[in-house]
mmCIF file of N, CA, C and O in Angstrom:
data_model
loop_
_atom_site.group_PDB
_atom_site.id
_atom_site.type_symbol
_atom_site.label_atom_id
_atom_site.label_comp_id
_atom_site.label_asym_id
_atom_site.label_seq_id
_atom_site.Cartn_x
_atom_site.Cartn_y
_atom_site.Cartn_z
ATOM 1 N N MET A 1 -25.310 38.222 10.989
ATOM 2 C CA MET A 1 -23.735 37.993 11.386
ATOM 3 C C MET A 1 -24.018 37.547 12.900
ATOM 4 O O MET A 1 -25.100 38.145 13.713
ATOM 5 N N ALA A 2 -23.132 36.801 13.195
ATOM 6 C CA ALA A 2 -23.474 36.118 14.568
ATOM 7 C C ALA A 2 -22.355 36.815 15.438
ATOM 8 O O ALA A 2 -21.461 38.348 15.408
ATOM 9 N N ARG A 3 -23.705 37.167 16.313
ATOM 10 C CA ARG A 3 -22.650 38.324 17.977
ATOM 11 C C ARG A 3 -22.824 37.374 19.154
ATOM 12 O O ARG A 3 -23.621 36.560 19.029
ATOM 13 N N GLY A 4 -22.014 38.053 19.878
ATOM 14 C CA GLY A 4 -22.098 37.363 21.525
ATOM 15 C C GLY A 4 -21.785 35.979 21.631
ATOM 16 O O GLY A 4 -21.102 35.418 21.500
ATOM 17 N N LEU A 5 -23.082 35.359 22.272
ATOM 18 C CA LEU A 5 -22.898 33.659 22.789
ATOM 19 C C LEU A 5 -22.584 32.990 20.772
ATOM 20 O O LEU A 5 -21.575 31.742 21.761
ATOM 21 N N SER A 6 -23.601 33.322 20.119
ATOM 22 C CA SER A 6 -23.126 32.301 18.626
ATOM 23 C C SER A 6 -22.011 32.389 18.125
ATOM 24 O O SER A 6 -21.056 31.593 17.819
ATOM 25 N N ARG A 7 -21.197 33.496 18.608
ATOM 26 C CA ARG A 7 -19.883 33.743 18.230
ATOM 27 C C ARG A 7 -19.245 32.930 19.169
ATOM 28 O O ARG A 7 -18.111 31.840 18.949
ATOM 29 N N ASP A 8 -19.275 32.945 19.829
ATOM 30 C CA ASP A 8 -18.464 32.404 21.297
ATOM 31 C C ASP A 8 -18.427 30.671 20.537
ATOM 32 O O ASP A 8 -17.697 29.894 21.123
ATOM 33 N N GLN A 9 -20.048 30.279 20.745
ATOM 34 C CA GLN A 9 -19.810 28.870 20.382
ATOM 35 C C GLN A 9 -19.313 28.507 19.330
ATOM 36 O O GLN A 9 -18.837 27.528 18.964
ATOM 37 N N SER A 10 -19.422 29.104 18.464
ATOM 38 C CA SER A 10 -18.847 28.767 16.996
ATOM 39 C C SER A 10 -17.253 28.786 16.983
ATOM 40 O O SER A 10 -16.757 27.428 16.564
ATOM 41 N N ARG A 11 -16.469 29.819 18.124
ATOM 42 C CA ARG A 11 -15.407 29.510 17.925
ATOM 43 C C ARG A 11 -14.778 28.796 18.872
ATOM 44 O O ARG A 11 -13.994 27.594 18.358
ATOM 45 N N GLU A 12 -15.846 27.598 19.387
ATOM 46 C CA GLU A 12 -15.266 27.300 20.786
ATOM 47 C C GLU A 12 -15.485 25.212 19.715
ATOM 48 O O GLU A 12 -14.927 24.995 20.264
ATOM 49 N N LYS A 13 -16.694 25.631 19.093
ATOM 50 C CA LYS A 13 -16.616 24.327 18.039
ATOM 51 C C LYS A 13 -15.917 23.939 17.250
ATOM 52 O O LYS A 13 -14.972 23.186 17.304
ATOM 53 N N ASN A 14 -15.539 25.526 16.314
ATOM 54 C CA ASN A 14 -14.338 25.632 16.117
ATOM 55 C C ASN A 14 -13.077 24.675 16.478
ATOM 56 O O ASN A 14 -12.311 23.731 15.887
ATOM 57 N N LEU A 15 -12.554 24.912 17.607
ATOM 58 C CA LEU A 15 -11.260 25.231 18.496
ATOM 59 C C LEU A 15 -11.748 22.954 18.411
ATOM 60 O O LEU A 15 -10.598 22.674 18.550
ATOM 61 N N LYS A 16 -12.775 22.924 18.814
ATOM 62 C CA LYS A 16 -12.709 21.673 18.997
ATOM 63 C C LYS A 16 -13.088 20.682 17.859
ATOM 64 O O LYS A 16 -11.264 19.472 17.726
ATOM 65 N N LYS A 17 -13.016 21.333 16.468
ATOM 66 C CA LYS A 17 -12.477 20.709 15.580
ATOM 67 C C LYS A 17 -10.920 20.502 14.963
ATOM 68 O O LYS A 17 -10.311 19.455 14.299
ATOM 69 N N GLN A 18 -10.548 21.887 15.151
ATOM 70 C CA GLN A 18 -9.228 21.588 15.075
ATOM 71 C C GLN A 18 -8.339 20.840 15.746
ATOM 72 O O GLN A 18 -7.900 20.308 15.042
ATOM 73 N N ALA A 19 -8.612 20.529 17.226
ATOM 74 C CA ALA A 19 -8.148 19.623 17.804
ATOM 75 C C ALA A 19 -8.326 18.379 17.585
ATOM 76 O O ALA A 19 -7.086 18.058 17.747
ATOM 77 N N ALA A 20 -9.106 18.008 17.281
ATOM 78 C CA ALA A 20 -9.387 16.001 16.464
ATOM 79 C C ALA A 20 -8.933 16.135 15.496
ATOM 80 O O ALA A 20 -8.462 14.902 15.225
ATOM 81 N N LYS A 21 -8.532 17.576 13.908
ATOM 82 C CA LYS A 21 -7.466 16.935 12.863
ATOM 83 C C LYS A 21 -6.273 16.289 13.863
ATOM 84 O O LYS A 21 -5.963 15.481 12.710
ATOM 85 N N GLY A 22 -5.921 16.523 14.646
ATOM 86 C CA GLY A 22 -4.539 15.894 15.083
ATOM 87 C C GLY A 22 -3.225 16.287 14.166
ATOM 88 O O GLY A 22 -3.090 15.410 13.827
ATOM 89 N N LYS A 23 -2.939 17.717 13.833
ATOM 90 C CA LYS A 23 -2.030 18.024 12.913
ATOM 91 C C LYS A 23 -0.310 16.847 13.865
ATOM 92 O O LYS A 23 -0.263 17.164 14.866
ATOM 93 N N GLY A 24 0.160 16.842 12.890
ATOM 94 C CA GLY A 24 1.669 16.308 13.696
ATOM 95 C C GLY A 24 1.583 14.509 12.897
ATOM 96 O O GLY A 24 1.284 14.961 12.297
ATOM 97 N N LYS A 25 2.796 14.203 13.933
ATOM 98 C CA LYS A 25 3.116 12.910 14.017
ATOM 99 C C LYS A 25 2.266 11.951 13.933
ATOM 100 O O LYS A 25 1.170 12.073 14.733
ATOM 101 N N SER A 26 1.831 11.100 13.262
ATOM 102 C CA SER A 26 0.948 9.524 13.478
ATOM 103 C C SER A 26 1.634 9.220 14.267
ATOM 104 O O SER A 26 2.472 8.898 14.904
ATOM 105 N N ASP A 27 0.619 7.996 14.932
ATOM 106 C CA ASP A 27 0.751 7.267 16.442
ATOM 107 C C ASP A 27 2.233 6.450 16.095
ATOM 108 O O ASP A 27 3.052 6.291 16.644
ATOM 109 N N GLU A 28 2.226 5.763 15.151
ATOM 110 C CA GLU A 28 3.195 5.128 14.537
ATOM 111 C C GLU A 28 4.525 5.537 14.568
ATOM 112 O O GLU A 28 5.458 4.844 14.726
ATOM 113 N N ASN A 29 4.569 6.641 13.956
ATOM 114 C CA ASN A 29 5.460 7.963 13.948
ATOM 115 C C ASN A 29 6.529 8.426 15.505
ATOM 116 O O ASN A 29 7.442 9.236 15.158
ATOM 117 N N LYS A 30 5.238 8.558 15.885
ATOM 118 C CA LYS A 30 5.082 9.764 17.145
ATOM 119 C C LYS A 30 6.538 9.403 17.773
ATOM 120 O O LYS A 30 7.250 9.850 18.246
ATOM 121 N N ASN A 31 7.635 8.076 18.121
ATOM 122 C CA ASN A 31 8.602 8.053 19.020
ATOM 123 C C ASN A 31 9.660 7.663 18.006
ATOM 124 O O ASN A 31 11.026 7.318 18.923
ATOM 125 N N LEU A 32 9.584 8.282 16.834
ATOM 126 C CA LEU A 32 10.941 7.834 16.246
ATOM 127 C C LEU A 32 11.345 9.183 15.569
ATOM 128 O O LEU A 32 10.525 9.849 14.752
ATOM 129 N N THR A 33 12.715 8.657 15.692
ATOM 130 C CA THR A 33 13.373 10.423 14.429
ATOM 131 C C THR A 33 13.405 9.911 13.015
ATOM 132 O O THR A 33 12.623 8.817 12.667
ATOM 133 N N PRO A 34 13.493 11.210 12.346
ATOM 134 C CA PRO A 34 13.272 11.078 11.211
ATOM 135 C C PRO A 34 13.720 10.144 10.193
ATOM 136 O O PRO A 34 13.814 9.269 8.977
ATOM 137 N N ALA A 35 15.357 9.699 10.949
ATOM 138 C CA ALA A 35 15.907 8.501 10.533
ATOM 139 C C ALA A 35 15.211 6.976 10.346
ATOM 140 O O ALA A 35 15.908 6.539 9.728
ATOM 141 N N GLN A 36 14.914 7.339 11.898
ATOM 142 C CA GLN A 36 14.502 5.812 12.108
ATOM 143 C C GLN A 36 13.176 5.184 11.032
ATOM 144 O O GLN A 36 12.624 4.112 10.486
ATOM 145 N N VAL A 37 12.594 6.456 11.179
ATOM 146 C CA VAL A 37 11.195 6.340 10.012
ATOM 147 C C VAL A 37 11.533 5.468 8.156
ATOM 148 O O VAL A 37 11.132 5.091 7.968
ATOM 149 N N ARG A 38 12.593 6.672 8.080
ATOM 150 C CA ARG A 38 13.123 6.204 7.076
ATOM 151 C C ARG A 38 13.987 4.675 6.701
ATOM 152 O O ARG A 38 13.369 4.237 5.951
ATOM 153 N N GLU A 39 14.403 4.567 8.045
ATOM 154 C CA GLU A 39 14.981 2.874 8.012
ATOM 155 C C GLU A 39 13.481 1.861 7.744
ATOM 156 O O GLU A 39 14.025 1.269 7.036
ATOM 157 N N ARG A 40 13.042 2.757 8.861
ATOM 158 C CA ARG A 40 11.618 1.879 8.325
ATOM 159 C C ARG A 40 11.271 1.383 7.389
ATOM 160 O O ARG A 40 10.752 0.279 7.055
ATOM 161 N N ASP A 41 10.928 2.802 6.448
ATOM 162 C CA ASP A 41 10.255 2.466 5.136
ATOM 163 C C ASP A 41 11.007 1.418 4.683
ATOM 164 O O ASP A 41 10.447 1.053 3.304
ATOM 165 N N ALA A 42 12.487 2.022 4.644
ATOM 166 C CA ALA A 42 13.075 0.947 3.260
ATOM 167 C C ALA A 42 13.049 -0.120 3.764
ATOM 168 O O ALA A 42 13.080 -1.030 2.496
ATOM 169 N N LYS A 43 13.106 -0.376 4.869
ATOM 170 C CA LYS A 43 13.292 -1.625 4.952
ATOM 171 C C LYS A 43 11.564 -2.478 4.273
ATOM 172 O O LYS A 43 11.249 -3.610 4.043
ATOM 173 N N ARG A 44 10.553 -1.844 4.929
ATOM 174 C CA ARG A 44 9.310 -2.682 4.223
ATOM 175 C C ARG A 44 9.223 -2.512 2.666
ATOM 176 O O ARG A 44 8.977 -3.174 2.345
ATOM 177 N N MET A 45 9.636 -1.111 2.378
ATOM 178 C CA MET A 45 9.705 -1.128 0.714
ATOM 179 C C MET A 45 10.612 -2.508 0.247
ATOM 180 O O MET A 45 10.668 -3.395 -0.814
ATOM 181 N N ALA A 46 12.170 -2.962 1.005
ATOM 182 C CA ALA A 46 12.516 -4.230 0.701
ATOM 183 C C ALA A 46 11.695 -5.337 1.149
ATOM 184 O O ALA A 46 12.003 -6.423 -0.154
ATOM 185 N N GLU A 47 10.919 -5.654 1.804
ATOM 186 C CA GLU A 47 10.107 -7.022 1.960
ATOM 187 C C GLU A 47 9.120 -7.276 0.794
ATOM 188 O O GLU A 47 9.208 -8.014 0.332
ATOM 189 N N LYS A 48 8.641 -6.222 0.462
ATOM 190 C CA LYS A 48 7.496 -5.527 -0.607
ATOM 191 C C LYS A 48 8.334 -6.556 -1.806
ATOM 192 O O LYS A 48 7.596 -7.241 -2.564
ATOM 193 N N LYS A 49 9.451 -5.401 -2.271
ATOM 194 C CA LYS A 49 10.232 -6.241 -3.651
ATOM 195 C C LYS A 49 10.121 -7.567 -3.310
ATOM 196 O O LYS A 49 10.630 -8.115 -4.131
ATOM 197 N N ALA A 50 10.503 -8.020 -2.338
ATOM 198 C CA ALA A 50 11.527 -9.076 -2.306
ATOM 199 C C ALA A 50 10.280 -9.735 -2.394
ATOM 200 O O ALA A 50 10.097 -11.431 -3.100
ATOM 201 N N ALA A 51 9.303 -9.971 -2.260
ATOM 202 C CA ALA A 51 7.856 -10.861 -2.126
ATOM 203 C C ALA A 51 7.413 -10.825 -3.316
ATOM 204 O O ALA A 51 7.379 -11.731 -4.189
ATOM 205 N N LYS A 52 7.224 -9.492 -4.019
ATOM 206 C CA LYS A 52 7.222 -9.189 -5.487
ATOM 207 C C LYS A 52 8.107 -10.379 -6.375
ATOM 208 O O LYS A 52 7.651 -10.800 -7.230
ATOM 209 N N ASP A 53 9.070 -10.156 -6.238
ATOM 210 C CA ASP A 53 10.414 -10.825 -7.110
ATOM 211 C C ASP A 53 9.780 -12.460 -7.311
ATOM 212 O O ASP A 53 10.138 -13.264 -7.686
ATOM 213 N N ALA A 54 9.711 -12.485 -5.533
ATOM 214 C CA ALA A 54 9.142 -14.242 -5.408
ATOM 215 C C ALA A 54 8.578 -14.899 -6.415
ATOM 216 O O ALA A 54 8.479 -16.051 -6.368
ATOM 217 N N ALA A 55 7.155 -14.042 -6.125
ATOM 218 C CA ALA A 55 5.914 -14.747 -6.567
ATOM 219 C C ALA A 55 6.289 -14.496 -8.477
ATOM 220 O O ALA A 55 5.590 -15.221 -9.136
ATOM 221 N N LYS A 56 6.853 -13.231 -8.394
ATOM 222 C CA LYS A 56 7.476 -13.017 -10.240
ATOM 223 C C LYS A 56 8.256 -14.470 -10.861
ATOM 224 O O LYS A 56 7.955 -15.177 -11.559
ATOM 225 N N ALA A 57 9.437 -14.900 -9.958
ATOM 226 C CA ALA A 57 9.982 -16.187 -9.776
ATOM 227 C C ALA A 57 9.569 -17.541 -9.861
ATOM 228 O O ALA A 57 9.272 -18.379 -10.861
ATOM 229 N N ASN A 58 7.948 -17.365 -8.853
ATOM 230 C CA ASN A 58 7.337 -18.337 -9.111
ATOM 231 C C ASN A 58 6.151 -18.544 -10.459
ATOM 232 O O ASN A 58 5.498 -19.767 -10.663
ATOM 233 N N ALA A 59 5.619 -17.637 -10.724
ATOM 234 C CA ALA A 59 4.648 -17.283 -11.960
ATOM 235 C C ALA A 59 4.694 -17.985 -13.154
ATOM 236 O O ALA A 59 6.453 -18.212 -13.444
ATOM 237 N N ASP A 60 4.192 -18.175 -14.210
ATOM 238 C CA ASP A 60 3.747 -18.774 -15.086
ATOM 239 C C ASP A 60 4.950 -17.975 -16.129
ATOM 240 O O ASP A 60 4.575 -16.741 -16.984
ATOM 241 N N PRO A 61 6.350 -18.390 -17.572
ATOM 242 C CA PRO A 61 6.684 -17.437 -17.909
ATOM 243 C C PRO A 61 5.374 -16.820 -18.977
ATOM 244 O O PRO A 61 6.039 -15.755 -20.084
ATOM 245 N N ALA A 62 4.709 -18.135 -19.805
ATOM 246 C CA ALA A 62 3.876 -16.903 -20.369
ATOM 247 C C ALA A 62 2.849 -16.048 -20.358
ATOM 248 O O ALA A 62 2.405 -15.532 -20.563
ATOM 249 N N ALA A 63 2.223 -15.867 -18.765
ATOM 250 C CA ALA A 63 1.638 -15.219 -18.275
ATOM 251 C C ALA A 63 2.213 -14.036 -18.235
ATOM 252 O O ALA A 63 1.861 -12.338 -17.836
ATOM 253 N N LEU A 64 3.488 -14.358 -17.688
ATOM 254 C CA LEU A 64 4.659 -12.808 -17.056
ATOM 255 C C LEU A 64 5.035 -11.967 -18.805
ATOM 256 O O LEU A 64 5.018 -10.740 -19.051
ATOM 257 N N ALA A 65 4.672 -12.776 -20.157
ATOM 258 C CA ALA A 65 4.918 -12.043 -20.771
ATOM 259 C C ALA A 65 3.750 -11.716 -21.246
ATOM 260 O O ALA A 65 3.935 -10.629 -22.072
ATOM 261 N N ALA A 66 2.795 -11.948 -21.107
ATOM 262 C CA ALA A 66 1.371 -11.798 -21.513
ATOM 263 C C ALA A 66 0.886 -10.585 -20.901
ATOM 264 O O ALA A 66 0.418 -9.550 -21.378
ATOM 265 N N GLU A 67 1.857 -10.335 -19.680
ATOM 266 C CA GLU A 67 1.102 -9.131 -19.074
ATOM 267 C C GLU A 67 2.559 -8.108 -19.333
ATOM 268 O O GLU A 67 2.053 -6.389 -20.022
ATOM 269 N N GLU A 68 3.058 -8.421 -19.948
ATOM 270 C CA GLU A 68 4.406 -7.576 -20.104
ATOM 271 C C GLU A 68 3.908 -7.117 -21.701
ATOM 272 O O GLU A 68 3.773 -5.310 -21.666
ATOM 273 N N ALA A 69 3.346 -7.686 -22.545
ATOM 274 C CA ALA A 69 2.712 -7.100 -23.540
ATOM 275 C C ALA A 69 1.832 -5.929 -23.512
ATOM 276 O O ALA A 69 2.025 -5.394 -24.100
ATOM 277 N N ARG A 70 0.571 -6.614 -21.970
ATOM 278 C CA ARG A 70 -0.058 -6.350 -22.079
ATOM 279 C C ARG A 70 0.496 -4.162 -21.460
ATOM 280 O O ARG A 70 -0.749 -3.401 -22.254
ATOM 281 N N LYS A 71 1.140 -4.576 -20.865
ATOM 282 C CA LYS A 71 1.758 -3.075 -20.199
ATOM 283 C C LYS A 71 2.286 -2.073 -21.289
ATOM 284 O O LYS A 71 2.308 -1.155 -21.644
ATOM 285 N N LYS A 72 3.159 -2.472 -22.172
ATOM 286 C CA LYS A 72 3.860 -2.317 -23.347
ATOM 287 C C LYS A 72 2.993 -2.081 -24.592
ATOM 288 O O LYS A 72 2.734 -0.285 -24.788
ATOM 289 N N LYS A 73 1.369 -2.029 -24.364
ATOM 290 C CA LYS A 73 0.306 -1.788 -25.819
ATOM 291 C C LYS A 73 0.114 -0.259 -24.920
ATOM 292 O O LYS A 73 -0.355 0.651 -25.649
ATOM 293 N N LEU A 74 -0.320 -0.730 -23.051
ATOM 294 C CA LEU A 74 -1.136 0.472 -23.170
ATOM 295 C C LEU A 74 -0.441 1.611 -22.661
ATOM 296 O O LEU A 74 -0.950 2.999 -23.025
ATOM 297 N N LYS A 75 1.319 1.322 -22.625
ATOM 298 C CA LYS A 75 1.878 2.069 -22.405
ATOM 299 C C LYS A 75 2.130 3.348 -23.855
ATOM 300 O O LYS A 75 2.121 3.997 -23.549
ATOM 301 N N GLU A 76 2.445 2.115 -25.068
ATOM 302 C CA GLU A 76 1.818 2.836 -26.669
ATOM 303 C C GLU A 76 0.290 3.900 -26.102
ATOM 304 O O GLU A 76 0.594 4.251 -27.304
ATOM 305 N N GLU A 77 -0.705 3.022 -26.180
ATOM 306 C CA GLU A 77 -1.644 4.028 -26.181
ATOM 307 C C GLU A 77 -1.469 5.566 -25.969
ATOM 308 O O GLU A 77 -2.636 6.158 -25.748
ATOM 309 N N LYS A 78 -0.590 5.121 -24.590
ATOM 310 C CA LYS A 78 -1.044 6.689 -23.360
ATOM 311 C C LYS A 78 -0.035 7.389 -24.199
ATOM 312 O O LYS A 78 -0.966 9.071 -23.932
ATOM 313 N N LYS A 79 1.027 7.054 -24.697
ATOM 314 C CA LYS A 79 1.898 8.065 -25.655
ATOM 315 C C LYS A 79 0.991 8.610 -27.466
ATOM 316 O O LYS A 79 1.054 9.901 -27.098
ATOM 317 N N HIS A 80 0.407 7.288 -27.778
ATOM 318 C CA HIS A 80 -0.303 8.313 -28.587
ATOM 319 C C HIS A 80 -1.368 9.303 -28.363
ATOM 320 O O HIS A 80 -1.756 10.237 -29.028
ATOM 321 N N ARG A 81 -2.044 8.979 -26.800
ATOM 322 C CA ARG A 81 -3.395 9.820 -26.743
ATOM 323 C C ARG A 81 -2.643 11.241 -26.297
ATOM 324 O O ARG A 81 -3.184 11.926 -27.055
ATOM 325 N N GLN A 82 -0.944 11.439 -25.635
ATOM 326 C CA GLN A 82 -0.653 12.583 -25.693
ATOM 327 C C GLN A 82 -0.205 12.993 -26.360
ATOM 328 O O GLN A 82 -0.281 14.273 -26.421
ATOM 329 N N LEU A 83 0.169 12.481 -27.418
ATOM 330 C CA LEU A 83 0.732 13.045 -28.173
ATOM 331 C C LEU A 83 -0.376 13.507 -29.664
ATOM 332 O O LEU A 83 -0.416 14.520 -30.155
ATOM 333 N N ALA A 84 -0.955 12.729 -29.911
ATOM 334 C CA ALA A 84 -2.435 13.479 -30.082
ATOM 335 C C ALA A 84 -3.319 14.387 -29.704
ATOM 336 O O ALA A 84 -4.571 15.349 -30.160
ATOM 337 N N GLY A 85 -3.121 14.394 -28.544
ATOM 338 C CA GLY A 85 -3.658 15.924 -27.451
ATOM 339 C C GLY A 85 -2.874 17.124 -28.291
ATOM 340 O O GLY A 85 -3.916 18.323 -28.101
ATOM 341 N N THR A 86 -2.263 17.059 -28.866
ATOM 342 C CA THR A 86 -1.845 18.377 -29.168
ATOM 343 C C THR A 86 -1.837 18.952 -31.405
ATOM 344 O O THR A 86 -2.115 17.994 -31.473
ATOM 345 N N GLN A 87 -1.760 19.616 -31.442
ATOM 346 C CA GLN A 87 -2.400 19.902 -32.559
ATOM 347 C C GLN A 87 -0.820 20.080 -33.373
ATOM 348 O O GLN A 87 -1.301 19.469 -34.317
ATOM 349 N N ALA A 88 -0.216 20.316 -33.199
ATOM 350 C CA ALA A 88 1.043 20.080 -33.407
ATOM 351 C C ALA A 88 1.397 18.283 -33.355
ATOM 352 O O ALA A 88 2.105 17.441 -34.928
ATOM 353 N N GLY A 89 1.037 17.666 -32.580
ATOM 354 C CA GLY A 89 0.853 16.161 -32.873
ATOM 355 C C GLY A 89 0.069 15.571 -33.497
ATOM 356 O O GLY A 89 0.423 14.450 -33.837
ATOM 357 N N LYS A 90 -1.199 16.142 -33.727
ATOM 358 C CA LYS A 90 -2.324 15.864 -35.036
ATOM 359 C C LYS A 90 -1.604 15.562 -36.117
ATOM 360 O O LYS A 90 -1.891 14.284 -36.596
ATOM 361 N N ALA A 91 -1.075 16.597 -36.666
ATOM 362 C CA ALA A 91 -0.805 17.075 -38.052
ATOM 363 C C ALA A 91 0.408 16.019 -37.972
ATOM 364 O O ALA A 91 0.764 15.541 -38.921
ATOM 365 N N HIS A 92 1.511 15.883 -37.120
ATOM 366 C CA HIS A 92 2.429 15.149 -37.219
ATOM 367 C C HIS A 92 1.712 13.402 -37.443
ATOM 368 O O HIS A 92 2.627 12.650 -38.642
ATOM 369 N N LEU A 93 1.458 13.191 -36.843
ATOM 370 C CA LEU A 93 0.260 11.560 -36.719
ATOM 371 C C LEU A 93 -0.359 11.618 -37.834
ATOM 372 O O LEU A 93 -0.244 10.462 -38.616
ATOM 373 N N LYS A 94 -1.431 12.446 -38.390
ATOM 374 C CA LYS A 94 -1.801 12.751 -39.907
ATOM 375 C C LYS A 94 -1.391 12.525 -40.862
ATOM 376 O O LYS A 94 -0.677 11.940 -42.048
ATOM 377 N N ALA A 95 0.172 13.001 -40.711
ATOM 378 C CA ALA A 95 1.541 12.853 -41.915
ATOM 379 C C ALA A 95 1.612 11.776 -42.119
ATOM 380 O O ALA A 95 1.641 11.137 -43.073
ATOM 381 N N THR A 96 1.872 10.986 -40.706
ATOM 382 C CA THR A 96 2.822 9.650 -41.059
ATOM 383 C C THR A 96 1.675 8.836 -41.146
ATOM 384 O O THR A 96 2.638 7.692 -40.979
ATOM 385 N N GLY A 97 0.574 9.120 -40.892
ATOM 386 C CA GLY A 97 -0.809 8.009 -41.202
ATOM 387 C C GLY A 97 -0.581 6.883 -39.711
ATOM 388 O O GLY A 97 -1.340 5.743 -40.016
ATOM 389 N N GLN A 98 -0.305 8.219 -38.577
ATOM 390 C CA GLN A 98 -0.539 7.074 -37.700
ATOM 391 C C GLN A 98 -2.168 7.506 -36.582
ATOM 392 O O GLN A 98 -2.050 7.025 -36.070
ATOM 393 N N LEU A 99 -1.893 8.468 -37.552
ATOM 394 C CA LEU A 99 -3.578 8.940 -36.759
ATOM 395 C C LEU A 99 -4.934 7.731 -36.408
ATOM 396 O O LEU A 99 -5.354 7.655 -37.628
ATOM 397 N N TYR A 100 -5.559 7.724 -35.820
ATOM 398 C CA TYR A 100 -6.331 6.529 -35.832
ATOM 399 C C TYR A 100 -7.102 7.063 -34.445
ATOM 400 O O TYR A 100 -7.005 7.799 -33.969
ATOM 401 N N LYS A 101 -8.596 7.362 -34.369
ATOM 402 C CA LYS A 101 -10.162 7.130 -34.267
ATOM 403 C C LYS A 101 -10.970 8.218 -34.644
ATOM 404 O O LYS A 101 -10.927 8.356 -35.311
#
């Protein structure tokens, strides 16, 4: 059990560690109100969306179609995994002949 000096040293060390964590606002948000932060973030997201839309407009249509097909396949596989993860889902998939693995 810590007594005396070692307890005090541990307490001081812990206080320094707590102060170093720097809870609160980040340096980026320090002088901004919550409304200003939301406005800035909305502007950044709009810029990202515009850049992504521009890249999509310049992309090859065949590549876009392939990407959409890939995403659709992944989504269907995820849905199947979730359904197959339950006992009732397995029974349903088995009854409809969709159970694979």
